[in-house]
PDB file of C-alpha atoms in Angstrom:
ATOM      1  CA  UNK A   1     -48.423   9.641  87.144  1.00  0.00           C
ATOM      2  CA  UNK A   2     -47.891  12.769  85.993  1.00  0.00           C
ATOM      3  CA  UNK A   3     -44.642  14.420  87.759  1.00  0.00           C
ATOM      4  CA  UNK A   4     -43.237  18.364  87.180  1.00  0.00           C
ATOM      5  CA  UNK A   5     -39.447  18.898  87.464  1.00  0.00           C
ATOM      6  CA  UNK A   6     -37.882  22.266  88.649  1.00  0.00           C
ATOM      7  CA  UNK A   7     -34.229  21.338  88.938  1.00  0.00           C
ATOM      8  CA  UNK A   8     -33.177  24.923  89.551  1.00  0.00           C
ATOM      9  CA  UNK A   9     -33.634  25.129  93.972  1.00  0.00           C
ATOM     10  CA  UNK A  10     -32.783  28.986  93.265  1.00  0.00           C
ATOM     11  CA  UNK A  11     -31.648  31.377  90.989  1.00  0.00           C
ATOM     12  CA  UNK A  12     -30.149  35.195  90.654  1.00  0.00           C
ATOM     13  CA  UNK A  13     -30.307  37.668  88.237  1.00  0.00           C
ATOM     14  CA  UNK A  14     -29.063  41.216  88.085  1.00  0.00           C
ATOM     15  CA  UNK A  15     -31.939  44.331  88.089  1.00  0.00           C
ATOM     16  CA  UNK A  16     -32.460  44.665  84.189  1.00  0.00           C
ATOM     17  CA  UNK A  17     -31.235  41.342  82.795  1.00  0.00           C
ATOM     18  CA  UNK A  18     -32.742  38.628  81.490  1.00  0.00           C
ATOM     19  CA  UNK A  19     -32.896  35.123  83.694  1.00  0.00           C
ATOM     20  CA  UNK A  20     -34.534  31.591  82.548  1.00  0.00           C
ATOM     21  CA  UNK A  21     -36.323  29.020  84.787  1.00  0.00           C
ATOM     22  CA  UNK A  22     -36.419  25.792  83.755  1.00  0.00           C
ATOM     23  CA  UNK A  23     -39.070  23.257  84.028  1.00  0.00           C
ATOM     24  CA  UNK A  24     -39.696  19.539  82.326  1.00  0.00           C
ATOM     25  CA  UNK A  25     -42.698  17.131  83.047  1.00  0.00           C
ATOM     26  CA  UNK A  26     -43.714  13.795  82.538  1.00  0.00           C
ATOM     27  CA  UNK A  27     -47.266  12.912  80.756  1.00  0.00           C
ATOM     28  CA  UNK A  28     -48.262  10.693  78.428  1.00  0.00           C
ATOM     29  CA  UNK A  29     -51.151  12.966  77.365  1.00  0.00           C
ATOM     30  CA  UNK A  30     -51.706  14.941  74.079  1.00  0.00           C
ATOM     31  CA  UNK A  31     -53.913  17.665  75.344  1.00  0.00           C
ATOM     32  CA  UNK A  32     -53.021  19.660  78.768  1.00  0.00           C
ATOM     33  CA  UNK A  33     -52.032  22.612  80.004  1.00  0.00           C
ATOM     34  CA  UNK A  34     -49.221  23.890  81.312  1.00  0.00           C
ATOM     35  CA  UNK A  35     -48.773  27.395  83.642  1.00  0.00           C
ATOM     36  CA  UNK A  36     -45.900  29.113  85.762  1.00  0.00           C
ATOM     37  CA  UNK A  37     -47.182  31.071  89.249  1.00  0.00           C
ATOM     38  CA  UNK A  38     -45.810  33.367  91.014  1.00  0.00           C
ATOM     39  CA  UNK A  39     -45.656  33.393  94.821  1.00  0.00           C
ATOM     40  CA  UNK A  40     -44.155  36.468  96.174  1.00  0.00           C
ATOM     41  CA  UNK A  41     -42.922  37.085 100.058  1.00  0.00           C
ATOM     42  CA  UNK A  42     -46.463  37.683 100.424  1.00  0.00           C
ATOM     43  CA  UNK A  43     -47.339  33.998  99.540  1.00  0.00           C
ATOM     44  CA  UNK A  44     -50.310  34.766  97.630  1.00  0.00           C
ATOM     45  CA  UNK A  45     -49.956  32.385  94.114  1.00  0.00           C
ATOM     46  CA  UNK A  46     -50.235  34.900  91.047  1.00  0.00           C
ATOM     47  CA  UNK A  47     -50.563  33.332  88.025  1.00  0.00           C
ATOM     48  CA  UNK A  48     -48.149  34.232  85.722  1.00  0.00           C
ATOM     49  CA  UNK A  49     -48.312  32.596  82.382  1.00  0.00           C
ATOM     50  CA  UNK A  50     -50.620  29.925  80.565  1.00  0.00           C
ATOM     51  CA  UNK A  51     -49.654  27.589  77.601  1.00  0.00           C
ATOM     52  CA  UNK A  52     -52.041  25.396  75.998  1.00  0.00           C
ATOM     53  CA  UNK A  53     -50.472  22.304  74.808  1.00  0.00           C
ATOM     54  CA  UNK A  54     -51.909  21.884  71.646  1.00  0.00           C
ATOM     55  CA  UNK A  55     -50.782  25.820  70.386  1.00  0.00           C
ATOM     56  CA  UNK A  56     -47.294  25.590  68.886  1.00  0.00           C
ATOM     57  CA  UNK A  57     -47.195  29.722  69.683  1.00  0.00           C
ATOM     58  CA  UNK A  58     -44.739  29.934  72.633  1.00  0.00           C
ATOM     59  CA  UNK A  59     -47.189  32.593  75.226  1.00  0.00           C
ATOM     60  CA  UNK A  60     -46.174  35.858  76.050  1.00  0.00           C
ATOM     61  CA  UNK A  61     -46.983  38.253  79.118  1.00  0.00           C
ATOM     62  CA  UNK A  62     -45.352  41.163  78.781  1.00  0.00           C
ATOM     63  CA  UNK A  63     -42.076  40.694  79.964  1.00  0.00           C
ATOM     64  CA  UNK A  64     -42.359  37.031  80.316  1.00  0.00           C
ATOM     65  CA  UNK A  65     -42.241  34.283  77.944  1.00  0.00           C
ATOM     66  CA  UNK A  66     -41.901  30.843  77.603  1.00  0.00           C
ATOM     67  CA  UNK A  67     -39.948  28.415  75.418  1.00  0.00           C
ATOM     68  CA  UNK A  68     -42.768  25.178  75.051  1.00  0.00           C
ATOM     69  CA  UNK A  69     -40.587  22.335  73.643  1.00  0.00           C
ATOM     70  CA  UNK A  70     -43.466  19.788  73.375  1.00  0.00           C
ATOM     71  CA  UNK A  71     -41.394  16.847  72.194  1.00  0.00           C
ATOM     72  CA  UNK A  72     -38.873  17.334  74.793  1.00  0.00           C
ATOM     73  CA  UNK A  73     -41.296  18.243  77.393  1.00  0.00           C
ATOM     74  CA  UNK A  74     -39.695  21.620  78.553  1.00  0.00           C
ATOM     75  CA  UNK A  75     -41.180  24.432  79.703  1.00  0.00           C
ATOM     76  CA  UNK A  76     -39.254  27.052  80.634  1.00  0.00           C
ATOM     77  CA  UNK A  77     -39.875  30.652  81.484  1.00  0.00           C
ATOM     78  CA  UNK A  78     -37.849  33.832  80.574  1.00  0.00           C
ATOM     79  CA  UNK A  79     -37.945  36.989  82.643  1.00  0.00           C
ATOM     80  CA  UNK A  80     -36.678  40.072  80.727  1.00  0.00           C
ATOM     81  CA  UNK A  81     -35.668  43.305  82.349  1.00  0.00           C
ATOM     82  CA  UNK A  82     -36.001  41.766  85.779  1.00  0.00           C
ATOM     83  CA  UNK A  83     -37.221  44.060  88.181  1.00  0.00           C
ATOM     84  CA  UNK A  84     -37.153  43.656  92.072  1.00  0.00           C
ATOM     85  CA  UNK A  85     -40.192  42.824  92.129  1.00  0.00           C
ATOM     86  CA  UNK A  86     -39.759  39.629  90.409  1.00  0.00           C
ATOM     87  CA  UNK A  87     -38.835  38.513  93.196  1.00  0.00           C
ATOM     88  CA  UNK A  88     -40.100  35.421  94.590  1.00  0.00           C
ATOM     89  CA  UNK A  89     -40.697  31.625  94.446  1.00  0.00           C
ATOM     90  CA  UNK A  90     -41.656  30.181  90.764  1.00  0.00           C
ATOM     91  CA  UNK A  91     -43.756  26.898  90.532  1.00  0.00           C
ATOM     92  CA  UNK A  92     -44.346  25.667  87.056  1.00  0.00           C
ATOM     93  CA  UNK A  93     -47.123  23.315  87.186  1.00  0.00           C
ATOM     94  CA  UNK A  94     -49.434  21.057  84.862  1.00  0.00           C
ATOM     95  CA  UNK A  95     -53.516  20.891  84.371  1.00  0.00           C
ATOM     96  CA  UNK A  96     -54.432  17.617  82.347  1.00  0.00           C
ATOM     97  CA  UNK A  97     -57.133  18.733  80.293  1.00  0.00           C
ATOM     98  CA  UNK A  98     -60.667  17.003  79.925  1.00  0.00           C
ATOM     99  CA  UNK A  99     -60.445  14.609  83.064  1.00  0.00           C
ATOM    100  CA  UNK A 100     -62.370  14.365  85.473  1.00  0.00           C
ATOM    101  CA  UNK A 101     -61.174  17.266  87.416  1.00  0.00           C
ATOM    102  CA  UNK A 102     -58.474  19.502  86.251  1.00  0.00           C
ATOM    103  CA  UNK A 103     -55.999  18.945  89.225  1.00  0.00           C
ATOM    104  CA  UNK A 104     -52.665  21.258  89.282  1.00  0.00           C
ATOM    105  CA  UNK A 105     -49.581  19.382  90.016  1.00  0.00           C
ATOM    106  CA  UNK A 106     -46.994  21.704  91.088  1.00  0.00           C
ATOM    107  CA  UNK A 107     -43.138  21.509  90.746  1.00  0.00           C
ATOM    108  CA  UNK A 108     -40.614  22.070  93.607  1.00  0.00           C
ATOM    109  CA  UNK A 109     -40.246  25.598  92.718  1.00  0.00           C
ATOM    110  CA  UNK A 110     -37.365  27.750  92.006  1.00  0.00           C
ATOM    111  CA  UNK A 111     -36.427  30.594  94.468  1.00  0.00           C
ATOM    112  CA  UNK A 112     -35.236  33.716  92.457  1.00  0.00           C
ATOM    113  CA  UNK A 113     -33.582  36.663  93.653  1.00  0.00           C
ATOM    114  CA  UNK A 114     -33.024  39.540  92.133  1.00  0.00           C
ATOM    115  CA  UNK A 115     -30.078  41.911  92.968  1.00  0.00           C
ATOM    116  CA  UNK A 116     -30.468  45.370  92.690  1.00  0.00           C
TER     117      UNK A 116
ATOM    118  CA  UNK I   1     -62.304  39.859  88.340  1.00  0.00           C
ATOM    119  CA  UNK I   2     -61.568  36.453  89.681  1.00  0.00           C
ATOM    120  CA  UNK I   3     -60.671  37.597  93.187  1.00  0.00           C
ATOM    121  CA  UNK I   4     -60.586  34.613  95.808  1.00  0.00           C
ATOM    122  CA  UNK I   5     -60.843  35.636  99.663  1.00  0.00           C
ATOM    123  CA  UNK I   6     -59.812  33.105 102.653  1.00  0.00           C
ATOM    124  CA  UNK I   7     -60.422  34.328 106.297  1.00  0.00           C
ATOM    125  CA  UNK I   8     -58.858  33.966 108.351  1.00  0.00           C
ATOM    126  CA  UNK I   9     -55.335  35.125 107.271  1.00  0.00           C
ATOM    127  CA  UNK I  10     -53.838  33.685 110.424  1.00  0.00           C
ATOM    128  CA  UNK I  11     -55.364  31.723 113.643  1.00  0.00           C
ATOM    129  CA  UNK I  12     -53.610  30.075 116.144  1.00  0.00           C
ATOM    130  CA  UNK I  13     -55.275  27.405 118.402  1.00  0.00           C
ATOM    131  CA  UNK I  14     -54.978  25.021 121.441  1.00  0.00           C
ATOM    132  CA  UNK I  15     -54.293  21.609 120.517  1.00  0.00           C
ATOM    133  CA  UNK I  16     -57.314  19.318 120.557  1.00  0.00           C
ATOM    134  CA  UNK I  17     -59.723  22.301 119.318  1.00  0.00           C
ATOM    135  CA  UNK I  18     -61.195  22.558 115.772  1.00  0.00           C
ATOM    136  CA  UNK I  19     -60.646  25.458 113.739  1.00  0.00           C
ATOM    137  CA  UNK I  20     -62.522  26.552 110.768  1.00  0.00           C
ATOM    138  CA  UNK I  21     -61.185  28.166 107.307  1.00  0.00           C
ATOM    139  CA  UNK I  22     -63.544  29.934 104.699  1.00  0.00           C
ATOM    140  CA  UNK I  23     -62.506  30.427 100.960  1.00  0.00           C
ATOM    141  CA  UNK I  24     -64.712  32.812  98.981  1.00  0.00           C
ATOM    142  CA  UNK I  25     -64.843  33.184  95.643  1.00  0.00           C
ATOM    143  CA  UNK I  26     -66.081  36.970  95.203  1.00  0.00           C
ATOM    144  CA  UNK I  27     -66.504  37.867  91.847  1.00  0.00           C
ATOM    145  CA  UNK I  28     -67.363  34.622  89.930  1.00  0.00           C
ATOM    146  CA  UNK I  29     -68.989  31.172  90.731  1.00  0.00           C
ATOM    147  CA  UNK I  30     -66.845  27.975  91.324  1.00  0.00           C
ATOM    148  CA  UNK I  31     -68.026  24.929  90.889  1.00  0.00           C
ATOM    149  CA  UNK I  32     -65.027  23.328  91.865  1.00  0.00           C
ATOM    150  CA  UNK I  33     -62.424  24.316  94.524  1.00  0.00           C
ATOM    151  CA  UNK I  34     -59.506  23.037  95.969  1.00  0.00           C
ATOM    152  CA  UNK I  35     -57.378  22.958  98.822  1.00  0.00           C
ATOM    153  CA  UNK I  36     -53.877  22.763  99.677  1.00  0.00           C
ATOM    154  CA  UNK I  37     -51.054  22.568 102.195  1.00  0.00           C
ATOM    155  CA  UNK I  38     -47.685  24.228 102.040  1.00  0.00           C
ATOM    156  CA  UNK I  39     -44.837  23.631 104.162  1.00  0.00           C
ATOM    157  CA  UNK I  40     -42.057  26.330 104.570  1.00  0.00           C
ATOM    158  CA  UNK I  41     -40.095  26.272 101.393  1.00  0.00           C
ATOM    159  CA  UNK I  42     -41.943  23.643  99.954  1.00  0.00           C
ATOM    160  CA  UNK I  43     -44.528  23.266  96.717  1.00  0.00           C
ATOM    161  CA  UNK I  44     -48.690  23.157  96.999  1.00  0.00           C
ATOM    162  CA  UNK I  45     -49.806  19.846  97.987  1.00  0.00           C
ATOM    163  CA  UNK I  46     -53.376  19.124  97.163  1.00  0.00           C
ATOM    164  CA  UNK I  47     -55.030  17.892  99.889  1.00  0.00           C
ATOM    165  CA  UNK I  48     -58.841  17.718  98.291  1.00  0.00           C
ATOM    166  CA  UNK I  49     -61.163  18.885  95.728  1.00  0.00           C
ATOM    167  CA  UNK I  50     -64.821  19.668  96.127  1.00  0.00           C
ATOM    168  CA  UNK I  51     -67.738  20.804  94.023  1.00  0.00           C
ATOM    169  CA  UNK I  52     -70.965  22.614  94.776  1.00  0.00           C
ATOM    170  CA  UNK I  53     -73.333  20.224  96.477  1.00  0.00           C
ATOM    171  CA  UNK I  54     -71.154  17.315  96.277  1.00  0.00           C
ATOM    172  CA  UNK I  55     -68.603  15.317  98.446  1.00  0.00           C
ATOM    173  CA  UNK I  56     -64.911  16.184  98.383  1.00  0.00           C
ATOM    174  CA  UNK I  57     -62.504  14.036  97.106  1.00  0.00           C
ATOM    175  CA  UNK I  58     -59.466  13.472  98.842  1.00  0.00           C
ATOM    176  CA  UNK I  59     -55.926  12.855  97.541  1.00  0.00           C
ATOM    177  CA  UNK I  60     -54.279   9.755  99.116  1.00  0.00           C
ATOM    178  CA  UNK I  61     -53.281  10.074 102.733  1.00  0.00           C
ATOM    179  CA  UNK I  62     -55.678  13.017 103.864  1.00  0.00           C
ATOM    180  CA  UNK I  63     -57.954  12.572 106.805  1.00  0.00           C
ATOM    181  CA  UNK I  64     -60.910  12.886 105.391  1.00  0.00           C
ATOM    182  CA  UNK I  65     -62.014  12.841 108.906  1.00  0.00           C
ATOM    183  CA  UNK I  66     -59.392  15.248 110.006  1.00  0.00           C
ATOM    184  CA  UNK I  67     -60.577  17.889 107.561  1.00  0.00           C
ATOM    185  CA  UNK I  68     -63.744  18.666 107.333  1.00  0.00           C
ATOM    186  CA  UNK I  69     -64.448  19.980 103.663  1.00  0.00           C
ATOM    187  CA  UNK I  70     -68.234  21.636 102.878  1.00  0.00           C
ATOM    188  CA  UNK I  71     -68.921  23.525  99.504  1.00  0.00           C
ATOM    189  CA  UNK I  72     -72.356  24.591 100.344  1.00  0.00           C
ATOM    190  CA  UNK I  73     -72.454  27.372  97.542  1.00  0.00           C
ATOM    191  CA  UNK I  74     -71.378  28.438  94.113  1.00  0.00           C
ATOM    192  CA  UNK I  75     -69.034  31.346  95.861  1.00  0.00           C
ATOM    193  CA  UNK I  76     -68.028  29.186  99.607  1.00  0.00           C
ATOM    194  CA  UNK I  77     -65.848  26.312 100.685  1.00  0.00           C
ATOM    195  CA  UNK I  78     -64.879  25.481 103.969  1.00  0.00           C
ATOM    196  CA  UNK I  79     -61.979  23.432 105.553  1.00  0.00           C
ATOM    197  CA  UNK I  80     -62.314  22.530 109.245  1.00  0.00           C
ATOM    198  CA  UNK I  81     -59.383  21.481 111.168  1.00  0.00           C
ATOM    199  CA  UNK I  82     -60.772  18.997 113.974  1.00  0.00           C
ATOM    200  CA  UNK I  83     -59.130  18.105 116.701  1.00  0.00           C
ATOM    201  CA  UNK I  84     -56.211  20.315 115.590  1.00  0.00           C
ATOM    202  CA  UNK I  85     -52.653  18.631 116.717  1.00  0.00           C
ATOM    203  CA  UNK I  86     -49.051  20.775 116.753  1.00  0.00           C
ATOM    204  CA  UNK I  87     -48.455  18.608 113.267  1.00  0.00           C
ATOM    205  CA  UNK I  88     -51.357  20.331 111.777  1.00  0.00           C
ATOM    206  CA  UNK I  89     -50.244  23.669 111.953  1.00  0.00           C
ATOM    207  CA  UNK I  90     -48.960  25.063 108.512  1.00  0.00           C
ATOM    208  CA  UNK I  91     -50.108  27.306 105.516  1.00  0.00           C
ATOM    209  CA  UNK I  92     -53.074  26.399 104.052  1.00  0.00           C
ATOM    210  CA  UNK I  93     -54.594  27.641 100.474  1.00  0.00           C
ATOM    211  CA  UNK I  94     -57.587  27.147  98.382  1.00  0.00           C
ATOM    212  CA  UNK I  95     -58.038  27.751  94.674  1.00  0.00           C
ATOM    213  CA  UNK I  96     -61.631  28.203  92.828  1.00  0.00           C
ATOM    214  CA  UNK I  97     -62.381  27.295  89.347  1.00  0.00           C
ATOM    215  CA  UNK I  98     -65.533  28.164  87.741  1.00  0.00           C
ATOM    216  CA  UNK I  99     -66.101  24.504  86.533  1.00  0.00           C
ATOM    217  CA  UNK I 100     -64.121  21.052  87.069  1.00  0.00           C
ATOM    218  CA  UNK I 101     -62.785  21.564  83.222  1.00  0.00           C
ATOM    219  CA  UNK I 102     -61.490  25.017  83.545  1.00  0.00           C
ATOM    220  CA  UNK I 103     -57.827  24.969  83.763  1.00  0.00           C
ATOM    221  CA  UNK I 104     -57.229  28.129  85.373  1.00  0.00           C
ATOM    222  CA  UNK I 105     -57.568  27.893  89.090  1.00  0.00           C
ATOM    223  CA  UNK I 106     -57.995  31.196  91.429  1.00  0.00           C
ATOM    224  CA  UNK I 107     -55.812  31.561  94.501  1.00  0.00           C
ATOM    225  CA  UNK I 108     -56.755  32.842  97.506  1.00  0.00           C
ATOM    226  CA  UNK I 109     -54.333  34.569  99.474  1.00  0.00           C
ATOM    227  CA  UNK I 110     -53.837  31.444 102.294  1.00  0.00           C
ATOM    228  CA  UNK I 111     -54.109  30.865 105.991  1.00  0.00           C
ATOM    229  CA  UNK I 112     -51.462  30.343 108.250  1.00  0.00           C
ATOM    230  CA  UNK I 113     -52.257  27.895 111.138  1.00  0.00           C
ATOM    231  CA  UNK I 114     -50.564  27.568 114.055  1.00  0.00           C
ATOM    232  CA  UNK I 115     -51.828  24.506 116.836  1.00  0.00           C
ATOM    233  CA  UNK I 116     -50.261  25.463 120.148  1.00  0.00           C
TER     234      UNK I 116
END
């Protein structure tokens, strides 16, 4: 089964810098997807990022990014100039593609603060 | 676009009644949608998926009798809660997709249910 690792409970990061979430999973699939949400105080799930498996091109959303390390099956996300808004719980989760229905499975999430 | 709606935002209930939970899908057409429970703190667990004009599937250890899942339409899902129980209260979500092999799923913004 596939499983999604988030072995950070909760992070910090100072108004402006840069912080890292990290995130491995466990397939045995060549072709998937892989995304980080967003769920703010708020709780509604904003989708932050997409990376298609097969693209070698890490994605980039403005001031996020990700570092896809296929091979080690890593997946993590940079914030740059974090802003207080950042603010929230991160879940990195994983799509198989082509199955029978694309199901999300969801890591534990990472809590991230950000100080002003 | 892809704007998902849930109503209500909050309910509470007296134990033993069954309570009702629309998601909407406003500005597209899913064929598939799913919902989830999340405890406080916790990740998205997927309780079931349904598409239009079919059965729901359930993920291993949901009720299927205990909720009640009809996708009647390309744009409507709803969960029903029946015979709600104290243990039932809790946050739930649904995502749309506009087919069962899109990978991007739509979040609506949840329901929090509370079972007196």
């Amino acid at each position: 089964a596939q499983t999604v690792t988030q072995s950070q409970p909760e992070m910090s990061v100072q108004e402006a810098e840069t912080v890292t979430l990290s995130c491995t999973y466990d397939t045995s699939e060549s072709d998937y997807y892989l995304f980080w949400y967003k769920q703010p105080p708020s709780r509604q799930m904003i989708l932050v990022i997409r990376q298609e498996a097969y693209k070698q091109q890490n994605a980039t959303e403005n001031r996020f990014s990700v570092n896809f390390q296929k091979a080690a099956k890593s997946f993590s996300l940079k914030i740059s100039d974090s802003q207080l808004g950042d603010a929230a719980m991160y879940f990195c989760a994983y799509v198989e593609y082509g199955g029978a229905t694309n199901k999300l499975i969801f890591g534990t999430g990472t809590l991230l603060a950000v100080q002003p | 676009g892809a704007v998902v709606s849930q109503h209500p935002s909050r309910v509470i209930c007296k134990s033993g009644t069954s309570v009702k939970i629309e998601c909407r899908s406003l500005d597209f057409q899913a064929t598939t949608m799913f919902w989830y429970r999340q405890f406080p703190k916790k990740s998205l667990m997927l309780m079931a998926t349904s598409n239009e004009g079919s059965k729901a599937t359930y993920e291993q250890g949901v009720e299927k009798d205990k909720f009640l899942i009809n996708h009647a339409s390309l744009t409507l899902s709803t969960l029903t809660v029946t015979s709600a129980h104290p243990e039932d209260s809790s946050f739930y979500i649904c995502s749309a997709a506009r087919d069962s092999h899109t990978d991007t799923q739509y979040f609506g913004p949840g329901t929090r249910l509370t079972v007196l």
